[in-house]
């Protein structure tokens, strides 16, 4: 029995190394990306979006510029992909909304081709009532050089999803 345990451990370790090599290196999302309206869905047709991403290891920082009928706004955010839940301050859902509180957890996808974010946000609706939002985002790097961000948002009004596809600017 003593000999089996080291052999099983060695076999598991070897399988993990082979699996990691089979998927290749994790993508780096760094760069400036523009929204491709034609490949995206469930977003306003007049919206333009540019995203600048700095990705270093398990840390992703981004600045998003959104232009639509309401004007232009810039949002900054940061994710850590270590599987630990952290507190964060999400942007307010409306300009007149009080500050919201949130918890976030980021993990690499098992296939290594992207990452997954889970968020729970506590905010108030326009009537001043407490509201909980649950948001899941999946970032994926594709062989054609695009990235997609699929979002599912659960709110008191229902569940909504969208997919945004971004093309890297030259």
mmCIF file with all atom_site columns, C-alpha atoms in Angstrom:
data_model
loop_
_atom_site.group_PDB
_atom_site.id
_atom_site.type_symbol
_atom_site.label_atom_id
_atom_site.label_alt_id
_atom_site.label_comp_id
_atom_site.label_asym_id
_atom_site.label_entity_id
_atom_site.label_seq_id
_atom_site.pdbx_PDB_ins_code
_atom_site.Cartn_x
_atom_site.Cartn_y
_atom_site.Cartn_z
_atom_site.occupancy
_atom_site.B_iso_or_equiv
_atom_site.pdbx_formal_charge
_atom_site.auth_seq_id
_atom_site.auth_comp_id
_atom_site.auth_asym_id
_atom_site.auth_atom_id
_atom_site.pdbx_PDB_model_num
ATOM 1   C CA . UNK A 1 1   ? 0.000   0.000  0.000   1.00 0.00 ? 1   UNK A CA 1
ATOM 2   C CA . UNK A 1 2   ? 2.832   2.418  0.675   1.00 0.00 ? 2   UNK A CA 1
ATOM 3   C CA . UNK A 1 3   ? 4.122   2.137  -2.885  1.00 0.00 ? 3   UNK A CA 1
ATOM 4   C CA . UNK A 1 4   ? 0.724   2.787  -4.451  1.00 0.00 ? 4   UNK A CA 1
ATOM 5   C CA . UNK A 1 5   ? 0.172   6.204  -2.882  1.00 0.00 ? 5   UNK A CA 1
ATOM 6   C CA . UNK A 1 6   ? 3.312   7.789  -4.408  1.00 0.00 ? 6   UNK A CA 1
ATOM 7   C CA . UNK A 1 7   ? 2.522   6.179  -7.778  1.00 0.00 ? 7   UNK A CA 1
ATOM 8   C CA . UNK A 1 8   ? -1.080  7.456  -7.733  1.00 0.00 ? 8   UNK A CA 1
ATOM 9   C CA . UNK A 1 9   ? 0.136   10.909 -6.725  1.00 0.00 ? 9   UNK A CA 1
ATOM 10  C CA . UNK A 1 10  ? 2.740   10.870 -9.506  1.00 0.00 ? 10  UNK A CA 1
ATOM 11  C CA . UNK A 1 11  ? 0.149   9.705  -12.048 1.00 0.00 ? 11  UNK A CA 1
ATOM 12  C CA . UNK A 1 12  ? -2.265  12.496 -11.029 1.00 0.00 ? 12  UNK A CA 1
ATOM 13  C CA . UNK A 1 13  ? 0.496   15.089 -11.218 1.00 0.00 ? 13  UNK A CA 1
ATOM 14  C CA . UNK A 1 14  ? 1.558   13.856 -14.661 1.00 0.00 ? 14  UNK A CA 1
ATOM 15  C CA . UNK A 1 15  ? -2.083  13.946 -15.876 1.00 0.00 ? 15  UNK A CA 1
ATOM 16  C CA . UNK A 1 16  ? -2.440  17.549 -14.649 1.00 0.00 ? 16  UNK A CA 1
ATOM 17  C CA . UNK A 1 17  ? 0.734   18.610 -16.469 1.00 0.00 ? 17  UNK A CA 1
ATOM 18  C CA . UNK A 1 18  ? -0.398  16.916 -19.701 1.00 0.00 ? 18  UNK A CA 1
ATOM 19  C CA . UNK A 1 19  ? -3.853  18.523 -19.436 1.00 0.00 ? 19  UNK A CA 1
ATOM 20  C CA . UNK A 1 20  ? -2.340  21.962 -18.852 1.00 0.00 ? 20  UNK A CA 1
ATOM 21  C CA . UNK A 1 21  ? -0.073  21.595 -21.903 1.00 0.00 ? 21  UNK A CA 1
ATOM 22  C CA . UNK A 1 22  ? -2.974  20.342 -24.047 1.00 0.00 ? 22  UNK A CA 1
ATOM 23  C CA . UNK A 1 23  ? -4.885  23.580 -23.516 1.00 0.00 ? 23  UNK A CA 1
ATOM 24  C CA . UNK A 1 24  ? -1.854  25.769 -24.155 1.00 0.00 ? 24  UNK A CA 1
ATOM 25  C CA . UNK A 1 25  ? -1.101  29.072 -22.473 1.00 0.00 ? 25  UNK A CA 1
ATOM 26  C CA . UNK A 1 26  ? -3.887  31.221 -21.089 1.00 0.00 ? 26  UNK A CA 1
ATOM 27  C CA . UNK A 1 27  ? -4.801  34.193 -23.268 1.00 0.00 ? 27  UNK A CA 1
ATOM 28  C CA . UNK A 1 28  ? -3.702  37.698 -22.505 1.00 0.00 ? 28  UNK A CA 1
ATOM 29  C CA . UNK A 1 29  ? -6.541  40.162 -23.110 1.00 0.00 ? 29  UNK A CA 1
ATOM 30  C CA . UNK A 1 30  ? -4.295  43.258 -23.183 1.00 0.00 ? 30  UNK A CA 1
ATOM 31  C CA . UNK A 1 31  ? -4.957  45.778 -25.912 1.00 0.00 ? 31  UNK A CA 1
ATOM 32  C CA . UNK A 1 32  ? -7.498  48.234 -27.224 1.00 0.00 ? 32  UNK A CA 1
ATOM 33  C CA . UNK A 1 33  ? -10.700 46.596 -28.417 1.00 0.00 ? 33  UNK A CA 1
ATOM 34  C CA . UNK A 1 34  ? -13.685 47.941 -30.398 1.00 0.00 ? 34  UNK A CA 1
ATOM 35  C CA . UNK A 1 35  ? -17.214 46.564 -30.216 1.00 0.00 ? 35  UNK A CA 1
ATOM 36  C CA . UNK A 1 36  ? -18.312 44.684 -33.342 1.00 0.00 ? 36  UNK A CA 1
ATOM 37  C CA . UNK A 1 37  ? -22.047 45.481 -33.532 1.00 0.00 ? 37  UNK A CA 1
ATOM 38  C CA . UNK A 1 38  ? -22.704 42.838 -36.228 1.00 0.00 ? 38  UNK A CA 1
ATOM 39  C CA . UNK A 1 39  ? -21.423 39.936 -34.133 1.00 0.00 ? 39  UNK A CA 1
ATOM 40  C CA . UNK A 1 40  ? -22.891 41.172 -30.839 1.00 0.00 ? 40  UNK A CA 1
ATOM 41  C CA . UNK A 1 41  ? -26.472 40.740 -29.649 1.00 0.00 ? 41  UNK A CA 1
ATOM 42  C CA . UNK A 1 42  ? -28.975 42.271 -27.216 1.00 0.00 ? 42  UNK A CA 1
ATOM 43  C CA . UNK A 1 43  ? -27.294 45.658 -27.111 1.00 0.00 ? 43  UNK A CA 1
ATOM 44  C CA . UNK A 1 44  ? -28.613 49.042 -28.274 1.00 0.00 ? 44  UNK A CA 1
ATOM 45  C CA . UNK A 1 45  ? -28.003 49.521 -32.033 1.00 0.00 ? 45  UNK A CA 1
ATOM 46  C CA . UNK A 1 46  ? -26.595 53.038 -31.566 1.00 0.00 ? 46  UNK A CA 1
ATOM 47  C CA . UNK A 1 47  ? -24.033 52.063 -28.909 1.00 0.00 ? 47  UNK A CA 1
ATOM 48  C CA . UNK A 1 48  ? -20.313 52.262 -29.597 1.00 0.00 ? 48  UNK A CA 1
ATOM 49  C CA . UNK A 1 49  ? -17.806 50.867 -27.130 1.00 0.00 ? 49  UNK A CA 1
ATOM 50  C CA . UNK A 1 50  ? -14.024 50.918 -26.896 1.00 0.00 ? 50  UNK A CA 1
ATOM 51  C CA . UNK A 1 51  ? -12.241 48.929 -24.215 1.00 0.00 ? 51  UNK A CA 1
ATOM 52  C CA . UNK A 1 52  ? -8.596  49.285 -23.164 1.00 0.00 ? 52  UNK A CA 1
ATOM 53  C CA . UNK A 1 53  ? -7.386  46.240 -21.224 1.00 0.00 ? 53  UNK A CA 1
ATOM 54  C CA . UNK A 1 54  ? -4.167  45.738 -19.254 1.00 0.00 ? 54  UNK A CA 1
ATOM 55  C CA . UNK A 1 55  ? -3.812  42.065 -18.340 1.00 0.00 ? 55  UNK A CA 1
ATOM 56  C CA . UNK A 1 56  ? -0.934  40.871 -16.182 1.00 0.00 ? 56  UNK A CA 1
ATOM 57  C CA . UNK A 1 57  ? -1.119  37.325 -14.769 1.00 0.00 ? 57  UNK A CA 1
ATOM 58  C CA . UNK A 1 58  ? -4.310  37.050 -12.704 1.00 0.00 ? 58  UNK A CA 1
ATOM 59  C CA . UNK A 1 59  ? -5.013  40.807 -12.704 1.00 0.00 ? 59  UNK A CA 1
ATOM 60  C CA . UNK A 1 60  ? -7.120  42.507 -15.396 1.00 0.00 ? 60  UNK A CA 1
ATOM 61  C CA . UNK A 1 61  ? -7.604  46.285 -15.452 1.00 0.00 ? 61  UNK A CA 1
ATOM 62  C CA . UNK A 1 62  ? -9.829  47.973 -17.973 1.00 0.00 ? 62  UNK A CA 1
ATOM 63  C CA . UNK A 1 63  ? -11.196 51.288 -19.081 1.00 0.00 ? 63  UNK A CA 1
ATOM 64  C CA . UNK A 1 64  ? -14.394 51.246 -21.126 1.00 0.00 ? 64  UNK A CA 1
ATOM 65  C CA . UNK A 1 65  ? -15.614 54.185 -23.187 1.00 0.00 ? 65  UNK A CA 1
ATOM 66  C CA . UNK A 1 66  ? -19.307 53.941 -24.074 1.00 0.00 ? 66  UNK A CA 1
ATOM 67  C CA . UNK A 1 67  ? -20.992 56.296 -26.536 1.00 0.00 ? 67  UNK A CA 1
ATOM 68  C CA . UNK A 1 68  ? -24.771 56.175 -27.055 1.00 0.00 ? 68  UNK A CA 1
ATOM 69  C CA . UNK A 1 69  ? -27.812 58.448 -27.353 1.00 0.00 ? 69  UNK A CA 1
ATOM 70  C CA . UNK A 1 70  ? -27.371 59.552 -23.707 1.00 0.00 ? 70  UNK A CA 1
ATOM 71  C CA . UNK A 1 71  ? -23.833 60.755 -24.376 1.00 0.00 ? 71  UNK A CA 1
ATOM 72  C CA . UNK A 1 72  ? -20.379 59.467 -23.539 1.00 0.00 ? 72  UNK A CA 1
ATOM 73  C CA . UNK A 1 73  ? -19.167 57.869 -20.315 1.00 0.00 ? 73  UNK A CA 1
ATOM 74  C CA . UNK A 1 74  ? -16.002 56.153 -19.176 1.00 0.00 ? 74  UNK A CA 1
ATOM 75  C CA . UNK A 1 75  ? -15.890 53.331 -16.622 1.00 0.00 ? 75  UNK A CA 1
ATOM 76  C CA . UNK A 1 76  ? -12.819 51.809 -15.004 1.00 0.00 ? 76  UNK A CA 1
ATOM 77  C CA . UNK A 1 77  ? -12.708 48.382 -13.408 1.00 0.00 ? 77  UNK A CA 1
ATOM 78  C CA . UNK A 1 78  ? -10.319 45.730 -12.180 1.00 0.00 ? 78  UNK A CA 1
ATOM 79  C CA . UNK A 1 79  ? -10.631 41.956 -11.750 1.00 0.00 ? 79  UNK A CA 1
ATOM 80  C CA . UNK A 1 80  ? -8.478  39.438 -9.910  1.00 0.00 ? 80  UNK A CA 1
ATOM 81  C CA . UNK A 1 81  ? -8.713  35.878 -11.239 1.00 0.00 ? 81  UNK A CA 1
ATOM 82  C CA . UNK A 1 82  ? -7.654  33.952 -8.147  1.00 0.00 ? 82  UNK A CA 1
ATOM 83  C CA . UNK A 1 83  ? -11.012 32.445 -7.112  1.00 0.00 ? 83  UNK A CA 1
ATOM 84  C CA . UNK A 1 84  ? -11.251 34.547 -3.951  1.00 0.00 ? 84  UNK A CA 1
ATOM 85  C CA . UNK A 1 85  ? -14.326 36.627 -3.199  1.00 0.00 ? 85  UNK A CA 1
ATOM 86  C CA . UNK A 1 86  ? -13.556 40.318 -2.726  1.00 0.00 ? 86  UNK A CA 1
ATOM 87  C CA . UNK A 1 87  ? -15.565 43.454 -1.987  1.00 0.00 ? 87  UNK A CA 1
ATOM 88  C CA . UNK A 1 88  ? -15.707 46.042 -4.764  1.00 0.00 ? 88  UNK A CA 1
ATOM 89  C CA . UNK A 1 89  ? -17.524 49.268 -5.580  1.00 0.00 ? 89  UNK A CA 1
ATOM 90  C CA . UNK A 1 90  ? -19.540 48.868 -8.782  1.00 0.00 ? 90  UNK A CA 1
ATOM 91  C CA . UNK A 1 91  ? -20.513 51.848 -10.911 1.00 0.00 ? 91  UNK A CA 1
ATOM 92  C CA . UNK A 1 92  ? -23.982 53.163 -10.003 1.00 0.00 ? 92  UNK A CA 1
ATOM 93  C CA . UNK A 1 93  ? -26.801 51.810 -12.216 1.00 0.00 ? 93  UNK A CA 1
ATOM 94  C CA . UNK A 1 94  ? -28.057 55.376 -12.749 1.00 0.00 ? 94  UNK A CA 1
ATOM 95  C CA . UNK A 1 95  ? -26.387 58.773 -12.376 1.00 0.00 ? 95  UNK A CA 1
ATOM 96  C CA . UNK A 1 96  ? -28.762 59.675 -9.513  1.00 0.00 ? 96  UNK A CA 1
ATOM 97  C CA . UNK A 1 97  ? -28.321 56.342 -7.669  1.00 0.00 ? 97  UNK A CA 1
ATOM 98  C CA . UNK A 1 98  ? -26.552 56.134 -4.295  1.00 0.00 ? 98  UNK A CA 1
ATOM 99  C CA . UNK A 1 99  ? -23.252 54.234 -4.165  1.00 0.00 ? 99  UNK A CA 1
ATOM 100 C CA . UNK A 1 100 ? -23.654 50.466 -4.528  1.00 0.00 ? 100 UNK A CA 1
ATOM 101 C CA . UNK A 1 101 ? -21.762 47.679 -2.745  1.00 0.00 ? 101 UNK A CA 1
ATOM 102 C CA . UNK A 1 102 ? -20.634 44.470 -4.352  1.00 0.00 ? 102 UNK A CA 1
ATOM 103 C CA . UNK A 1 103 ? -18.843 41.161 -3.960  1.00 0.00 ? 103 UNK A CA 1
ATOM 104 C CA . UNK A 1 104 ? -16.934 39.633 -6.865  1.00 0.00 ? 104 UNK A CA 1
ATOM 105 C CA . UNK A 1 105 ? -15.082 36.425 -7.604  1.00 0.00 ? 105 UNK A CA 1
ATOM 106 C CA . UNK A 1 106 ? -13.028 35.727 -10.731 1.00 0.00 ? 106 UNK A CA 1
ATOM 107 C CA . UNK A 1 107 ? -11.738 32.373 -11.986 1.00 0.00 ? 107 UNK A CA 1
ATOM 108 C CA . UNK A 1 108 ? -10.033 31.077 -15.086 1.00 0.00 ? 108 UNK A CA 1
ATOM 109 C CA . UNK A 1 109 ? -12.235 28.817 -17.201 1.00 0.00 ? 109 UNK A CA 1
ATOM 110 C CA . UNK A 1 110 ? -11.301 25.121 -16.952 1.00 0.00 ? 110 UNK A CA 1
ATOM 111 C CA . UNK A 1 111 ? -10.255 25.087 -20.636 1.00 0.00 ? 111 UNK A CA 1
ATOM 112 C CA . UNK A 1 112 ? -7.924  28.058 -20.057 1.00 0.00 ? 112 UNK A CA 1
ATOM 113 C CA . UNK A 1 113 ? -9.440  30.087 -22.939 1.00 0.00 ? 113 UNK A CA 1
ATOM 114 C CA . UNK A 1 114 ? -10.887 32.838 -20.773 1.00 0.00 ? 114 UNK A CA 1
ATOM 115 C CA . UNK A 1 115 ? -12.275 33.676 -17.378 1.00 0.00 ? 115 UNK A CA 1
ATOM 116 C CA . UNK A 1 116 ? -15.542 33.882 -15.489 1.00 0.00 ? 116 UNK A CA 1
ATOM 117 C CA . UNK A 1 117 ? -16.688 36.625 -13.096 1.00 0.00 ? 117 UNK A CA 1
ATOM 118 C CA . UNK A 1 118 ? -19.483 36.306 -10.543 1.00 0.00 ? 118 UNK A CA 1
ATOM 119 C CA . UNK A 1 119 ? -20.869 39.442 -8.879  1.00 0.00 ? 119 UNK A CA 1
ATOM 120 C CA . UNK A 1 120 ? -23.538 40.226 -6.323  1.00 0.00 ? 120 UNK A CA 1
ATOM 121 C CA . UNK A 1 121 ? -24.435 43.909 -6.081  1.00 0.00 ? 121 UNK A CA 1
ATOM 122 C CA . UNK A 1 122 ? -26.558 45.647 -3.429  1.00 0.00 ? 122 UNK A CA 1
ATOM 123 C CA . UNK A 1 123 ? -28.118 48.902 -4.619  1.00 0.00 ? 123 UNK A CA 1
ATOM 124 C CA . UNK A 1 124 ? -31.373 50.860 -4.434  1.00 0.00 ? 124 UNK A CA 1
ATOM 125 C CA . UNK A 1 125 ? -34.057 51.288 -7.080  1.00 0.00 ? 125 UNK A CA 1
ATOM 126 C CA . UNK A 1 126 ? -35.480 54.762 -7.945  1.00 0.00 ? 126 UNK A CA 1
ATOM 127 C CA . UNK A 1 127 ? -38.079 54.315 -5.154  1.00 0.00 ? 127 UNK A CA 1
ATOM 128 C CA . UNK A 1 128 ? -35.298 53.822 -2.588  1.00 0.00 ? 128 UNK A CA 1
ATOM 129 C CA . UNK A 1 129 ? -35.911 50.089 -2.046  1.00 0.00 ? 129 UNK A CA 1
ATOM 130 C CA . UNK A 1 130 ? -33.013 47.674 -1.643  1.00 0.00 ? 130 UNK A CA 1
ATOM 131 C CA . UNK A 1 131 ? -32.245 45.670 -4.776  1.00 0.00 ? 131 UNK A CA 1
ATOM 132 C CA . UNK A 1 132 ? -29.873 42.747 -5.322  1.00 0.00 ? 132 UNK A CA 1
ATOM 133 C CA . UNK A 1 133 ? -28.344 42.202 -8.747  1.00 0.00 ? 133 UNK A CA 1
ATOM 134 C CA . UNK A 1 134 ? -26.579 38.964 -9.690  1.00 0.00 ? 134 UNK A CA 1
ATOM 135 C CA . UNK A 1 135 ? -24.227 39.265 -12.659 1.00 0.00 ? 135 UNK A CA 1
ATOM 136 C CA . UNK A 1 136 ? -22.124 36.604 -14.379 1.00 0.00 ? 136 UNK A CA 1
ATOM 137 C CA . UNK A 1 137 ? -19.630 37.456 -17.122 1.00 0.00 ? 137 UNK A CA 1
ATOM 138 C CA . UNK A 1 138 ? -17.639 35.074 -19.272 1.00 0.00 ? 138 UNK A CA 1
ATOM 139 C CA . UNK A 1 139 ? -14.685 36.449 -21.247 1.00 0.00 ? 139 UNK A CA 1
ATOM 140 C CA . UNK A 1 140 ? -13.461 34.180 -24.058 1.00 0.00 ? 140 UNK A CA 1
ATOM 141 C CA . UNK A 1 141 ? -10.549 34.558 -26.489 1.00 0.00 ? 141 UNK A CA 1
ATOM 142 C CA . UNK A 1 142 ? -11.294 33.079 -29.928 1.00 0.00 ? 142 UNK A CA 1
ATOM 143 C CA . UNK A 1 143 ? -8.893  31.715 -32.576 1.00 0.00 ? 143 UNK A CA 1
ATOM 144 C CA . UNK A 1 144 ? -9.932  34.481 -35.031 1.00 0.00 ? 144 UNK A CA 1
ATOM 145 C CA . UNK A 1 145 ? -8.427  37.096 -32.671 1.00 0.00 ? 145 UNK A CA 1
ATOM 146 C CA . UNK A 1 146 ? -11.736 38.382 -31.314 1.00 0.00 ? 146 UNK A CA 1
ATOM 147 C CA . UNK A 1 147 ? -12.895 38.255 -27.729 1.00 0.00 ? 147 UNK A CA 1
ATOM 148 C CA . UNK A 1 148 ? -16.444 37.861 -26.500 1.00 0.00 ? 148 UNK A CA 1
ATOM 149 C CA . UNK A 1 149 ? -17.999 38.903 -23.231 1.00 0.00 ? 149 UNK A CA 1
ATOM 150 C CA . UNK A 1 150 ? -21.239 37.119 -22.417 1.00 0.00 ? 150 UNK A CA 1
ATOM 151 C CA . UNK A 1 151 ? -23.231 38.649 -19.574 1.00 0.00 ? 151 UNK A CA 1
ATOM 152 C CA . UNK A 1 152 ? -26.200 37.276 -17.662 1.00 0.00 ? 152 UNK A CA 1
ATOM 153 C CA . UNK A 1 153 ? -27.842 39.695 -15.238 1.00 0.00 ? 153 UNK A CA 1
ATOM 154 C CA . UNK A 1 154 ? -30.549 38.671 -12.783 1.00 0.00 ? 154 UNK A CA 1
ATOM 155 C CA . UNK A 1 155 ? -32.605 41.622 -11.516 1.00 0.00 ? 155 UNK A CA 1
ATOM 156 C CA . UNK A 1 156 ? -35.979 42.086 -9.812  1.00 0.00 ? 156 UNK A CA 1
ATOM 157 C CA . UNK A 1 157 ? -37.398 42.801 -13.296 1.00 0.00 ? 157 UNK A CA 1
ATOM 158 C CA . UNK A 1 158 ? -36.116 39.518 -14.765 1.00 0.00 ? 158 UNK A CA 1
ATOM 159 C CA . UNK A 1 159 ? -33.053 37.910 -16.244 1.00 0.00 ? 159 UNK A CA 1
ATOM 160 C CA . UNK A 1 160 ? -31.242 39.538 -19.144 1.00 0.00 ? 160 UNK A CA 1
ATOM 161 C CA . UNK A 1 161 ? -28.299 38.456 -21.233 1.00 0.00 ? 161 UNK A CA 1
ATOM 162 C CA . UNK A 1 162 ? -26.140 39.911 -23.964 1.00 0.00 ? 162 UNK A CA 1
ATOM 163 C CA . UNK A 1 163 ? -23.032 39.064 -25.896 1.00 0.00 ? 163 UNK A CA 1
ATOM 164 C CA . UNK A 1 164 ? -20.481 41.631 -26.945 1.00 0.00 ? 164 UNK A CA 1
ATOM 165 C CA . UNK A 1 165 ? -17.808 40.722 -29.460 1.00 0.00 ? 165 UNK A CA 1
ATOM 166 C CA . UNK A 1 166 ? -14.692 42.892 -29.671 1.00 0.00 ? 166 UNK A CA 1
ATOM 167 C CA . UNK A 1 167 ? -12.090 43.224 -32.400 1.00 0.00 ? 167 UNK A CA 1
ATOM 168 C CA . UNK A 1 168 ? -8.572  44.361 -31.557 1.00 0.00 ? 168 UNK A CA 1
ATOM 169 C CA . UNK A 1 169 ? -7.672  47.794 -32.941 1.00 0.00 ? 169 UNK A CA 1
ATOM 170 C CA . UNK A 1 170 ? -4.602  47.869 -35.128 1.00 0.00 ? 170 UNK A CA 1
#
